[in-house]
């Protein structure tokens, strides 16, 4: 029997994440089912879009402008060594649209909106507000989760577009005003190498991240148990799992989209 | 009206309900008494389908609650109103939106009409001028009243009360008892309340049932319960720490000397 022991340990270790994944997928299937069952709660959806989009906007803007700036600064120093300074514009544009815009916005929204979704739903669970919804013959998945899911998949791409533009502007500012690059050359390099495909593949990624953040955070909040401590755990769990999901799926999505 | 047959429910290793049988007649006010952790809340949550049993059935008007599909269950739930222990008001909605929540979800009425009905229901529970406040601005007693107004807003046939007087001062508790009696007279509803407050039980009950060790051990009118020969019932209603009911983890002083 000692030979089987490692297999037993492996099984116990894998049981929990597989169960969790299963429950998330079940939740996703009921979210999708409710999403296509009218009526849609427009008031709640708009409210959530505002929560996710507007509340994260200042942090997204600040992060994007400094990321664009530091990208320009670092790649200028590197490229100068072999006389390729004029390519800074394309590096900033490609990195922002393909990678940094979607991923950084995703991480910010996971930390801000994801945490607040998990905490809000978790509190509603432990104070029996979710039970109360059910006693009022209201489906909590439809009332609470569908609006958050919809705003996740719409607002994250919107924030990403803003991050792309602001990041490129930050790179432009550093290159042209601080490093003395020519404005015309910088813009030309940006446009020459940037394809429309770069932008919309980036946006497909952020759509996916938005859905994942909303689903994971709602899942963690919805199945909270154990009072205030449980709400705290759910919130931390939501942020950690969302960020991990973003970073890991980013690799696979990039490999698949940018062939 | 409500018929509970051989209800069993476990949480992990904790076998909470071990074959509960209870019948509540139309128009009757049934009070289930029992100690903390005896499974009273679990029992009441089964009646409205918030929890699913491991075994056993619940019939409401002859309909088996656990055989229903989700849509049918929500249809059945419209017959119910439930007052939660902590009132479970939705913190993101104002008082009148809380009270009129069911109407907002299920009836095609304008906000103005819903607010009028909500104000009327709030008046029935003795609250005037609070409709535009948020739940966080209310005291514990007011929250319970708002919860009650929400429960009666859809004119239910059955009202469920989860510890209606817990956490209130004696005067407020008695006022809530009066309201519950009032609801029964005015609205002619069937009701099930769970409590460990004997004063409240005597006041609002037509019949009292005692839940102990996962089973109903005695059912009778308040007078029959008061004069019950069962030592367990006697210990509970007189509120004595010594007797056949032992408190887990607590040793009675006498036991020390004996041991």
PDB file of C-alpha atoms in Angstrom, chain A residues 2 22 28 31 80 93 110 120 138 143-144 157 181 184 194 200 213 224:
ATOM      1  CA  UNK A   2       2.973   2.303   0.530  1.00  0.00           C
ATOM      2  CA  UNK A  22     -15.984  22.683 -11.634  1.00  0.00           C
ATOM      3  CA  UNK A  28     -20.508  30.336 -15.753  1.00  0.00           C
ATOM      4  CA  UNK A  31     -24.628  33.074 -15.931  1.00  0.00           C
ATOM      5  CA  UNK A  80      20.810  53.864 -28.616  1.00  0.00           C
ATOM      6  CA  UNK A  93       2.935  51.197 -29.420  1.00  0.00           C
ATOM      7  CA  UNK A 110      -8.953  42.769 -10.432  1.00  0.00           C
ATOM      8  CA  UNK A 120     -20.042  43.047  -1.558  1.00  0.00           C
ATOM      9  CA  UNK A 138     -35.571  36.703  -7.550  1.00  0.00           C
ATOM     10  CA  UNK A 143     -29.888  39.940 -10.351  1.00  0.00           C
ATOM     11  CA  UNK A 144     -26.323  40.115  -9.009  1.00  0.00           C
ATOM     12  CA  UNK A 157     -11.759  46.632 -23.271  1.00  0.00           C
ATOM     13  CA  UNK A 181      13.468  62.626 -30.703  1.00  0.00           C
ATOM     14  CA  UNK A 184       7.366  63.347 -36.990  1.00  0.00           C
ATOM     15  CA  UNK A 194       1.186  49.092 -35.658  1.00  0.00           C
ATOM     16  CA  UNK A 200      -8.154  44.232 -31.561  1.00  0.00           C
ATOM     17  CA  UNK A 213     -12.357  38.787 -13.147  1.00  0.00           C
ATOM     18  CA  UNK A 224     -18.636  32.941   1.104  1.00  0.00           C
TER      19      UNK A 224
END
